Short mmCIF file of C-alpha atoms in Angstrom, two decimals:
data_model
loop_
_atom_site.label_atom_id
_atom_site.label_comp_id
_atom_site.label_asym_id
_atom_site.label_seq_id
_atom_site.Cartn_x
_atom_site.Cartn_y
_atom_site.Cartn_z
CA UNK A 280 0.00 0.00 0.00
CA UNK A 281 1.25 3.47 -0.86
CA UNK A 282 1.46 6.39 1.49
CA UNK A 283 -1.53 8.60 2.27
CA UNK A 284 -0.47 12.22 2.63
CA UNK A 285 -2.66 15.23 3.28
CA UNK A 286 -1.68 18.82 2.59
CA UNK A 287 -3.90 21.24 4.47
CA UNK A 288 -3.86 24.89 3.47
CA UNK A 289 -5.88 27.40 5.50
CA UNK A 290 -7.70 29.71 3.06
CA UNK A 291 -6.84 33.42 3.24
CA UNK A 292 -5.56 32.69 6.73
CA UNK A 293 -4.92 36.15 8.26
CA UNK A 294 -7.99 37.65 6.59
CA UNK A 295 -10.21 34.74 7.66
CA UNK A 296 -9.17 35.08 11.30
CA UNK A 297 -9.84 38.83 11.16
CA UNK A 298 -13.26 38.28 9.58
CA UNK A 299 -14.08 35.74 12.28
CA UNK A 300 -13.47 38.40 14.94
CA UNK A 301 -15.22 41.12 12.91
CA UNK A 302 -18.43 39.45 11.68
CA UNK A 303 -19.68 42.87 10.54
CA UNK A 304 -17.01 42.74 7.79
CA UNK A 305 -18.11 39.38 6.46
CA UNK A 306 -19.62 40.76 3.26
CA UNK A 307 -17.02 43.46 2.65
CA UNK A 308 -13.68 43.31 0.87
CA UNK A 309 -11.02 43.00 3.58
CA UNK A 310 -7.24 43.05 3.40
CA UNK A 311 -4.70 42.63 6.19
CA UNK A 312 -1.82 44.98 5.46
CA UNK A 313 1.49 45.85 7.10
CA UNK A 314 1.80 49.27 8.70
CA UNK A 315 2.27 51.95 6.08
CA UNK A 316 3.95 54.38 8.52
CA UNK A 317 6.74 51.83 8.87
CA UNK A 318 6.66 51.31 5.10
CA UNK A 319 5.51 47.72 5.53
CA UNK A 320 2.35 48.73 3.70
CA UNK A 321 1.67 45.75 1.48
CA UNK A 322 -1.24 43.33 1.35
CA UNK A 323 -0.40 40.29 3.50
CA UNK A 324 -3.75 38.55 3.03
CA UNK A 325 -7.17 39.29 1.61
CA UNK A 326 -10.59 37.71 1.84
CA UNK A 327 -12.45 36.10 -1.04
CA UNK A 328 -14.38 39.30 -1.89
CA UNK A 329 -11.20 41.40 -2.06
CA UNK A 330 -9.70 38.68 -4.25
CA UNK A 331 -12.56 39.08 -6.73
CA UNK A 332 -11.44 42.71 -7.21
CA UNK A 333 -8.07 41.41 -8.36
CA UNK A 334 -6.23 42.30 -5.17
CA UNK A 335 -3.14 40.17 -4.73
CA UNK A 336 -0.86 39.40 -1.82
CA UNK A 337 2.11 41.74 -2.12
CA UNK A 338 0.15 44.65 -3.63
CA UNK A 339 1.08 48.02 -2.17
CA UNK A 340 -1.85 49.56 -0.25
CA UNK A 341 -2.46 52.34 -2.81
CA UNK A 342 -2.55 49.75 -5.62
CA UNK A 343 -5.08 47.71 -3.70
CA UNK A 344 -7.22 50.78 -3.00
CA UNK A 345 -7.14 51.67 -6.69
CA UNK A 346 -8.54 48.23 -7.54
CA UNK A 347 -11.15 48.45 -4.78
CA UNK A 348 -11.74 51.89 -3.21
CA UNK A 349 -13.98 50.58 -0.42
CA UNK A 350 -11.45 47.99 0.73
CA UNK A 351 -11.36 47.59 4.52
CA UNK A 352 -7.73 47.60 5.65
CA UNK A 353 -6.79 45.94 8.92
CA UNK A 354 -3.50 45.82 10.78
CA UNK A 355 -2.08 42.34 11.39
CA UNK A 356 -2.45 40.70 14.80
CA UNK A 357 0.30 38.08 14.72
CA UNK A 358 -0.21 36.64 18.24
CA UNK A 359 -3.81 35.83 17.28
CA UNK A 360 -2.74 34.13 14.04
CA UNK A 361 -0.13 32.08 15.90
CA UNK A 362 -2.81 31.01 18.40
CA UNK A 363 -5.06 29.81 15.58
CA UNK A 364 -2.17 28.07 13.86
CA UNK A 365 -1.56 26.12 17.09
CA UNK A 366 -5.25 25.28 17.47
CA UNK A 367 -5.34 23.92 13.92
CA UNK A 368 -2.27 21.81 14.62
CA UNK A 369 -3.95 20.45 17.75
CA UNK A 370 -6.76 19.15 15.55
CA UNK A 371 -4.25 17.63 13.11
CA UNK A 372 -2.46 15.93 15.99
CA UNK A 373 -5.60 13.91 16.73
CA UNK A 374 -5.16 12.20 13.36
CA UNK A 375 -1.39 11.62 13.19
CA UNK A 376 1.86 12.47 14.90
CA UNK A 377 3.58 13.00 11.55
CA UNK A 378 2.85 16.67 10.96
CA UNK A 379 5.18 18.96 9.06
CA UNK A 380 4.30 22.65 9.08
CA UNK A 381 5.12 24.60 5.91
CA UNK A 382 4.75 28.19 7.01
CA UNK A 383 2.11 29.32 9.48
CA UNK A 384 -0.95 28.20 7.51
CA UNK A 385 0.06 25.00 5.73
CA UNK A 386 0.87 21.50 6.95
CA UNK A 387 1.60 18.10 5.57
CA UNK A 388 0.11 15.14 7.44
CA UNK A 389 1.14 11.54 6.88
CA UNK A 390 -2.00 9.58 7.79
CA UNK A 391 -0.94 6.25 6.21
CA UNK A 392 -1.20 4.35 9.49
CA UNK A 393 -4.32 6.20 10.66
CA UNK A 394 -6.30 5.08 7.61
CA UNK A 395 -6.41 1.59 9.13
CA UNK A 396 -8.48 2.93 12.02
CA UNK A 397 -10.14 6.08 10.72
CA UNK A 398 -10.95 5.23 7.12
CA UNK A 399 -9.64 6.52 3.81
CA UNK A 400 -7.56 9.65 3.27
CA UNK A 401 -10.57 11.32 1.69
CA UNK A 402 -12.71 10.59 4.75
CA UNK A 403 -10.07 11.95 7.12
CA UNK A 404 -9.66 15.04 4.93
CA UNK A 405 -13.39 15.81 5.02
CA UNK A 406 -13.52 15.24 8.76
CA UNK A 407 -10.59 17.61 9.40
CA UNK A 408 -12.09 20.20 7.07
CA UNK A 409 -15.45 20.12 8.85
CA UNK A 410 -13.90 20.23 12.32
CA UNK A 411 -11.78 23.26 11.46
CA UNK A 412 -14.90 24.95 10.15
CA UNK A 413 -17.09 24.34 13.20
CA UNK A 414 -14.46 24.51 15.92
CA UNK A 415 -12.34 27.36 14.60
CA UNK A 416 -14.56 29.07 12.05
CA UNK A 417 -11.94 28.82 9.29
CA UNK A 418 -11.99 27.09 5.93
CA UNK A 419 -9.24 24.85 4.65
CA UNK A 420 -8.37 23.24 1.32
CA UNK A 421 -7.02 19.73 1.56
CA UNK A 422 -5.05 17.77 -1.00
CA UNK A 423 -4.90 14.00 -0.55
CA UNK A 424 -2.27 12.04 -2.42
CA UNK A 425 0.51 9.45 -2.28
CA UNK A 426 3.34 12.00 -2.09
CA UNK A 427 3.90 15.46 -0.64
CA UNK A 428 4.23 17.27 -3.95
CA UNK A 429 0.90 16.08 -5.33
CA UNK A 430 -0.82 16.59 -1.98
CA UNK A 431 0.25 20.24 -2.17
CA UNK A 432 -0.95 20.52 -5.75
CA UNK A 433 -4.25 19.03 -4.59
CA UNK A 434 -4.76 21.68 -1.91
CA UNK A 435 -4.12 24.41 -4.50
CA UNK A 436 -6.38 22.76 -7.07
CA UNK A 437 -9.72 23.73 -5.59
CA UNK A 438 -10.19 26.62 -3.15
CA UNK A 439 -11.67 27.49 -0.73
CA UNK A 440 -13.14 24.83 1.53
CA UNK A 441 -12.50 21.81 -0.69
CA UNK A 442 -10.91 18.38 -0.82
CA UNK A 443 -9.04 17.12 -3.88
CA UNK A 444 -7.84 13.54 -4.10
CA UNK A 445 -4.99 12.77 -6.48
CA UNK A 446 -4.33 9.06 -6.89
CA UNK A 447 -1.85 6.98 -8.85
CA UNK A 448 -4.71 6.33 -11.27
CA UNK A 449 -5.92 9.88 -11.85
CA UNK A 450 -2.81 12.05 -11.49
CA UNK A 451 -2.15 12.13 -15.23
CA UNK A 452 -5.58 13.66 -15.82
CA UNK A 453 -5.46 16.10 -12.90
CA UNK A 454 -1.82 17.09 -12.54
CA UNK A 455 -0.33 16.85 -16.00
CA UNK A 456 -2.47 19.54 -17.70
CA UNK A 457 -1.54 22.10 -14.99
CA UNK A 458 0.94 24.84 -15.92
CA UNK A 459 4.55 24.06 -15.02
CA UNK A 460 4.72 26.98 -12.58
CA UNK A 461 2.21 25.24 -10.28
CA UNK A 462 4.85 22.64 -9.44
CA UNK A 463 6.88 23.14 -6.27
CA UNK A 464 10.26 24.75 -7.06
CA UNK A 465 9.25 26.08 -10.47
CA UNK A 466 9.72 29.81 -10.00
CA UNK A 467 9.61 32.52 -12.63
CA UNK A 468 13.21 31.95 -13.78
CA UNK A 469 12.71 28.19 -14.19
CA UNK A 470 9.38 28.75 -15.90
CA UNK A 471 11.06 31.00 -18.48
CA UNK A 472 13.79 28.46 -19.16
CA UNK A 473 11.21 25.72 -19.60
CA UNK A 474 8.78 27.63 -21.79
CA UNK A 475 11.58 28.71 -24.13
CA UNK A 476 11.97 24.98 -24.81
CA UNK A 477 8.23 24.43 -25.29
CA UNK A 478 7.75 22.85 -21.86
CA UNK A 479 4.57 24.47 -20.60
CA UNK A 480 2.77 21.96 -18.41
CA UNK A 481 3.69 19.57 -15.63
CA UNK A 482 2.93 16.79 -18.13
CA UNK A 483 5.53 18.26 -20.49
CA UNK A 484 8.08 18.09 -17.67
CA UNK A 485 7.10 14.50 -16.91
CA UNK A 486 7.45 13.46 -20.54
CA UNK A 487 10.85 15.12 -21.05
CA UNK A 488 13.90 13.02 -20.31
CA UNK A 489 15.54 13.64 -16.93
CA UNK A 490 18.93 14.02 -18.66
CA UNK A 491 17.55 16.78 -20.87
CA UNK A 492 16.05 18.62 -17.89
CA UNK A 493 19.31 18.24 -16.02
CA UNK A 494 21.14 19.89 -18.92
CA UNK A 495 18.78 22.88 -18.80
CA UNK A 496 18.30 23.30 -15.06
CA UNK A 497 21.17 21.46 -13.39
CA UNK A 498 20.38 18.99 -10.61
CA UNK A 499 16.97 20.61 -10.06
CA UNK A 500 15.95 19.38 -13.50
CA UNK A 501 16.06 15.83 -12.30
CA UNK A 502 14.20 16.72 -9.11
CA UNK A 503 11.39 18.36 -11.11
CA UNK A 504 11.14 15.28 -13.33
CA UNK A 505 10.74 13.13 -10.21
CA UNK A 506 8.10 15.52 -8.84
CA UNK A 507 6.14 15.61 -12.11
CA UNK A 508 6.04 11.83 -12.38
CA UNK A 509 4.78 11.36 -8.85
CA UNK A 510 7.98 9.63 -7.76
CA UNK A 511 8.82 11.96 -4.86
CA UNK A 512 9.50 9.97 -1.70
CA UNK A 513 10.34 12.85 0.68
CA UNK A 514 8.98 11.89 4.11
CA UNK A 515 6.71 14.07 6.21
CA UNK A 516 9.16 15.20 8.91
CA UNK A 517 7.90 16.69 12.16
CA UNK A 518 10.13 19.55 13.32
CA UNK A 519 11.44 17.64 16.32
CA UNK A 520 15.07 18.51 16.06
CA UNK A 521 16.57 21.95 16.25
CA UNK A 522 19.88 20.69 14.85
CA UNK A 523 18.82 21.01 11.25
CA UNK A 524 19.03 24.81 11.49
CA UNK A 525 21.02 25.90 8.47
CA UNK A 526 21.15 29.59 9.10
CA UNK A 527 20.01 32.27 11.49
CA UNK A 528 19.11 35.58 9.97
CA UNK A 529 17.22 38.76 10.44
CA UNK A 530 16.10 41.41 8.01
CA UNK A 531 14.15 44.63 8.24
CA UNK A 532 12.36 47.08 5.99
CA UNK A 533 13.17 50.50 7.36
CA UNK A 534 10.87 53.42 8.06
CA UNK A 535 13.08 55.58 5.84
CA UNK A 536 15.61 54.85 3.09
CA UNK A 537 19.24 54.43 4.11
CA UNK A 538 21.41 56.89 2.25
CA UNK A 539 24.91 56.61 3.71
CA UNK A 540 27.38 54.10 5.15
CA UNK A 541 26.73 55.42 8.64
CA UNK A 542 23.04 54.45 8.33
CA UNK A 543 23.97 51.02 7.02
CA UNK A 544 26.48 50.41 9.81
CA UNK A 545 23.78 51.25 12.33
CA UNK A 546 21.25 48.80 10.90
CA UNK A 547 23.84 46.06 10.35
CA UNK A 548 24.89 46.34 13.98
CA UNK A 549 21.30 46.13 15.15
CA UNK A 550 20.58 43.02 13.06
CA UNK A 551 23.92 41.41 14.00
CA UNK A 552 23.13 41.81 17.71
CA UNK A 553 19.94 39.82 17.15
CA UNK A 554 21.58 37.17 14.98
CA UNK A 555 24.47 36.71 17.44
CA UNK A 556 22.15 36.48 20.41
CA UNK A 557 20.09 33.79 18.71
CA UNK A 558 23.26 31.88 17.75
CA UNK A 559 24.31 31.88 21.41
CA UNK A 560 20.83 30.75 22.45
CA UNK A 561 21.11 27.74 20.13
CA UNK A 562 24.73 27.12 21.23
CA UNK A 563 25.97 27.62 17.66
CA UNK A 564 28.69 29.54 15.87
CA UNK A 565 28.85 30.55 12.24
CA UNK A 566 31.62 30.35 9.64
CA UNK A 567 29.91 32.53 7.03
CA UNK A 568 28.20 35.89 7.13
CA UNK A 569 25.69 36.90 4.48
CA UNK A 570 24.28 40.33 3.72
CA UNK A 571 21.06 40.96 1.83
CA UNK A 572 20.40 44.41 0.40
CA UNK A 573 17.26 45.69 -1.32
CA UNK A 574 17.23 49.16 -2.82
CA UNK A 575 14.40 51.63 -3.23
CA UNK A 576 13.60 50.13 -6.66
CA UNK A 577 13.12 46.74 -4.99
CA UNK A 578 16.24 45.37 -6.69
CA UNK A 579 18.08 43.08 -4.31
CA UNK A 580 21.46 41.39 -3.98
CA UNK A 581 22.88 38.81 -1.57
CA UNK A 582 26.60 38.59 -0.83
CA UNK A 583 28.48 36.39 1.60
CA UNK A 584 31.99 35.80 2.91
CA UNK A 585 33.75 33.31 5.14
CA UNK A 586 35.25 34.12 8.51
CA UNK A 587 38.69 32.91 9.67
CA UNK A 588 37.27 31.32 12.82
CA UNK A 589 33.68 30.53 13.76
CA UNK A 590 31.95 33.11 15.92
CA UNK A 591 28.82 34.06 17.80
CA UNK A 592 30.06 37.54 18.59
CA UNK A 593 27.82 40.40 17.48
CA UNK A 594 30.82 42.66 16.94
CA UNK A 595 32.58 40.16 14.64
CA UNK A 596 29.43 39.40 12.65
CA UNK A 597 28.58 43.06 12.21
CA UNK A 598 32.19 43.94 11.34
CA UNK A 599 32.24 41.28 8.64
CA UNK A 600 28.78 42.19 7.38
CA UNK A 601 29.72 45.86 7.11
CA UNK A 602 32.94 44.92 5.30
CA UNK A 603 30.91 42.91 2.76
CA UNK A 604 28.44 45.75 2.48
CA UNK A 605 31.09 48.38 1.71
CA UNK A 606 32.62 46.13 -0.92
CA UNK A 607 29.37 45.60 -2.79
CA UNK A 608 27.30 48.75 -2.37
CA UNK A 609 28.14 52.24 -3.60
CA UNK A 610 24.90 54.04 -2.67
CA UNK A 611 24.00 54.90 -6.21
CA UNK A 612 20.54 53.97 -4.99
CA UNK A 613 19.28 54.28 -1.44
CA UNK A 614 18.36 51.19 0.56
CA UNK A 615 14.90 50.09 1.61
CA UNK A 616 15.59 46.78 3.34
CA UNK A 617 18.64 45.14 4.82
CA UNK A 618 19.35 41.66 6.20
CA UNK A 619 22.17 39.86 7.99
CA UNK A 620 22.44 36.09 8.13
CA UNK A 621 24.80 33.63 9.82
CA UNK A 622 25.51 30.45 7.82
CA UNK A 623 27.74 27.35 7.97
CA UNK A 624 26.74 26.74 11.55
CA UNK A 625 28.74 24.53 13.90
CA UNK A 626 28.30 23.59 17.52
CA UNK A 627 29.68 26.39 19.70
CA UNK A 628 32.26 24.12 21.37
CA UNK A 629 33.63 22.52 18.20
CA UNK A 630 37.38 22.67 17.59
CA UNK A 631 39.09 25.21 15.37
CA UNK A 632 42.55 26.64 14.78
CA UNK A 633 43.34 29.20 17.47
CA UNK A 634 44.76 32.61 16.66
CA UNK A 635 47.31 34.65 18.60
CA UNK A 636 44.63 36.83 20.17
CA UNK A 637 42.30 33.95 21.08
CA UNK A 638 42.33 34.94 24.73
CA UNK A 639 40.85 38.30 23.81
CA UNK A 640 38.15 36.59 21.79
CA UNK A 641 37.39 34.29 24.69
CA UNK A 642 36.92 37.32 26.96
CA UNK A 643 34.62 38.95 24.43
CA UNK A 644 32.54 35.77 24.29
CA UNK A 645 32.16 35.88 28.07
CA UNK A 646 31.17 39.54 27.79
CA UNK A 647 28.46 38.96 25.20
CA UNK A 648 27.10 36.00 27.15
CA UNK A 649 26.86 38.25 30.20
CA UNK A 650 24.95 40.78 28.07
CA UNK A 651 22.49 38.01 27.16
CA UNK A 652 21.83 37.41 30.83
CA UNK A 653 21.24 41.09 31.51
CA UNK A 654 18.87 41.28 28.54
CA UNK A 655 17.02 38.20 29.69
CA UNK A 656 16.46 39.73 33.13
CA UNK A 657 15.90 43.37 32.29
CA UNK A 658 14.71 43.39 28.67
CA UNK A 659 16.25 43.47 25.25
CA UNK A 660 17.18 47.15 25.40
CA UNK A 661 18.85 46.98 28.83
CA UNK A 662 22.29 46.91 27.18
CA UNK A 663 22.77 48.38 23.72
CA UNK A 664 25.83 49.13 21.64
CA UNK A 665 26.37 52.91 21.75
CA UNK A 666 25.92 53.18 17.99
CA UNK A 667 22.24 52.28 18.42
CA UNK A 668 21.70 55.51 20.36
CA UNK A 669 22.82 57.70 17.47
CA UNK A 670 19.78 57.72 15.18
CA UNK A 671 16.37 58.54 16.53
CA UNK A 672 14.58 58.03 13.19
CA UNK A 673 15.63 54.38 12.86
CA UNK A 674 14.39 51.54 15.05
CA UNK A 675 16.82 50.52 17.80
CA UNK A 676 15.17 47.53 19.47
CA UNK A 677 16.96 44.22 18.97
CA UNK A 678 14.38 41.70 17.76
CA UNK A 679 14.88 38.29 19.35
CA UNK A 680 12.40 36.25 17.38
CA UNK A 681 11.25 36.03 13.83
CA UNK A 682 7.51 36.50 13.78
CA UNK A 683 6.98 33.83 11.18
CA UNK A 684 9.76 31.43 10.24
CA UNK A 685 10.29 30.75 6.56
CA UNK A 686 10.72 27.06 5.82
CA UNK A 687 12.19 24.99 3.02
CA UNK A 688 10.85 21.83 1.39
CA UNK A 689 14.23 20.10 1.52
CA UNK A 690 15.73 19.86 4.97
CA UNK B 38 -26.55 38.75 17.20
CA UNK B 39 -24.56 40.64 19.81
CA UNK B 40 -21.45 39.70 21.72
CA UNK B 41 -21.89 40.49 25.41
CA UNK B 42 -18.77 40.20 27.53
CA UNK B 43 -19.63 39.02 31.03
CA UNK B 44 -18.03 38.53 34.41
CA UNK B 45 -18.03 34.83 35.24
CA UNK B 46 -17.77 32.92 38.50
CA UNK B 47 -16.23 29.52 37.90
CA UNK B 48 -15.04 26.43 39.69
CA UNK B 49 -11.45 25.29 39.08
CA UNK B 50 -11.03 21.60 39.79
CA UNK B 51 -7.84 19.96 41.04
CA UNK B 52 -7.44 18.48 37.57
CA UNK B 53 -7.47 21.97 36.08
CA UNK B 54 -10.94 21.82 34.60
CA UNK B 55 -12.93 25.04 34.61
CA UNK B 56 -16.69 24.94 35.14
CA UNK B 57 -18.63 28.21 34.97
CA UNK B 58 -21.17 28.51 37.81
CA UNK B 59 -22.78 31.91 37.33
CA UNK B 60 -22.31 35.20 35.45
CA UNK B 61 -23.21 38.85 35.84
CA UNK B 62 -25.65 40.03 33.15
CA UNK B 63 -26.24 43.51 31.69
CA UNK B 64 -28.84 44.27 34.37
CA UNK B 65 -26.18 43.85 37.06
CA UNK B 66 -27.81 40.70 38.42
CA UNK B 67 -25.96 37.44 38.88
CA UNK B 68 -27.53 34.48 37.11
CA UNK B 69 -26.87 30.88 38.09
CA UNK B 70 -26.08 28.40 35.36
CA UNK B 71 -28.62 25.63 35.94
CA UNK B 72 -27.03 23.12 33.62
CA UNK B 73 -24.15 22.79 31.18
CA UNK B 74 -25.68 20.88 28.28
CA UNK B 75 -22.55 20.65 26.13
CA UNK B 76 -18.95 21.80 26.17
CA UNK B 77 -16.82 21.92 23.01
CA UNK B 78 -14.45 24.00 20.94
CA UNK B 79 -16.41 26.19 18.58
CA UNK B 80 -16.32 29.34 16.53
CA UNK B 81 -18.91 32.02 17.11
CA UNK B 82 -19.61 32.90 13.51
CA UNK B 83 -22.42 35.30 14.30
CA UNK B 84 -20.99 37.22 17.27
CA UNK B 85 -17.35 36.82 16.24
CA UNK B 86 -14.78 34.85 18.20
CA UNK B 87 -13.53 31.39 19.00
CA UNK B 88 -13.00 29.37 22.13
CA UNK B 89 -14.53 26.79 24.42
CA UNK B 90 -18.29 26.97 23.94
CA UNK B 91 -20.63 26.07 26.81
CA UNK B 92 -24.21 25.42 25.84
CA UNK B 93 -25.93 26.39 29.08
CA UNK B 94 -29.37 26.43 30.57
CA UNK B 95 -30.26 29.57 32.53
CA UNK B 96 -33.84 29.88 33.87
CA UNK B 97 -35.02 27.46 31.18
CA UNK B 98 -33.37 29.50 28.42
CA UNK B 99 -30.57 28.00 26.31
CA UNK B 100 -27.55 30.29 25.87
CA UNK B 101 -24.08 29.93 24.39
CA UNK B 102 -21.28 31.05 26.70
CA UNK B 103 -17.80 31.29 25.17
CA UNK B 104 -14.41 31.35 26.87
CA UNK B 105 -12.14 33.06 24.34
CA UNK B 106 -8.60 33.29 25.72
CA UNK B 107 -9.88 33.87 29.28
CA UNK B 108 -12.45 36.45 28.23
CA UNK B 109 -16.03 35.25 28.53
CA UNK B 110 -18.90 36.32 26.32
CA UNK B 111 -22.50 35.34 25.62
CA UNK B 112 -24.03 35.20 22.15
CA UNK B 113 -27.21 37.24 22.48
CA UNK B 114 -29.98 38.07 20.03
#
């Protein structure tokens, strides 16, 4: 017997939760948008009515208002969304212990074993869908299939409030006519490469030879061929272990554009403090520092460099990040968003070649650990680097947590 | 359908279970809950909210009392 995998996708998640708490808005177009004063003013989620006006996630508020002048705009309430996300997962956990979240509003569930007690995948999917509707007031689309990739396609196939079953018998009829871009890991660049070779649908990918796809797309070509033919065997992995962290990063869109190196140094230091603190929390050090820069025209670059020795020191990470920044940015354009990321992580007590001034580094490590303790007891802003007191028009709090963690399909 | 937030008197058992006993209504009077007919997780689609829903009997009238993150409200028409 093959596997039975469900992919559950909460429909218009943020907007649905808001509409649940504001029943008076039920028949109005609603969008949840970031705060425009902080220049986070884009559409994060919209309800079905707003969708019918052509409003898309990622639209800037003025664009959305142009499409629909009577759009109701709400500020996001992340703690509430996280609460609902947990409640949904509690329901899932009554059906299987193999649950893999994919963002805040999507999950894969491996119910292969549960089908022996609870009935077919389709039956479980309908039951979950109905329970989420009555108990939480939200709608969900569920894809049921024999692998994760098709289960996800299934949940996208019919929305909202629907169940789609893709079996070994019917996948050629359901999946193959879909456009190639619907397949996981086919982004706009891949789509262009494929369509220039007359590969337009998932079926076209499936019928191409894996060698040919590999020549066009590298190793991903083969992966896409496996996906398209329903041969993906990736298991549903519950996030039990923290040790598969591949990087710790933080980025921010600023309330005003950054126009000089002094501004950039300020923001890099702020982000590095957060990254370093989280590295220390996880007992990790990094070998590589990465900087992400997005300018006012929304053009972005990512650059990274290796360090001589692994570190969890904020001052070393920010020094390196600023060095990378100066090398790759000339301020022809001003900067809208900036990110710092620590990569190539190793356990904090792993061995490495010492340097002549290792004792100094050891003392600095003790110092930053002591700062962590002070921050834990008296708040994140109890101890700040002096540079963070120099600009009153830029944020100076050191964020300790990502609000929503991005996740990858391959772990 | 209105959402009326109310003050609730409840019993906390040793096992951690919460049972509402009475609540203070808009008229300032305290009303005893005669019977809890059903207790389950539910969304209040009409009044707006989500939590543990108690279907209760108060002076032979059936009401829905919700505990939404420690705030209690009654669905009222």
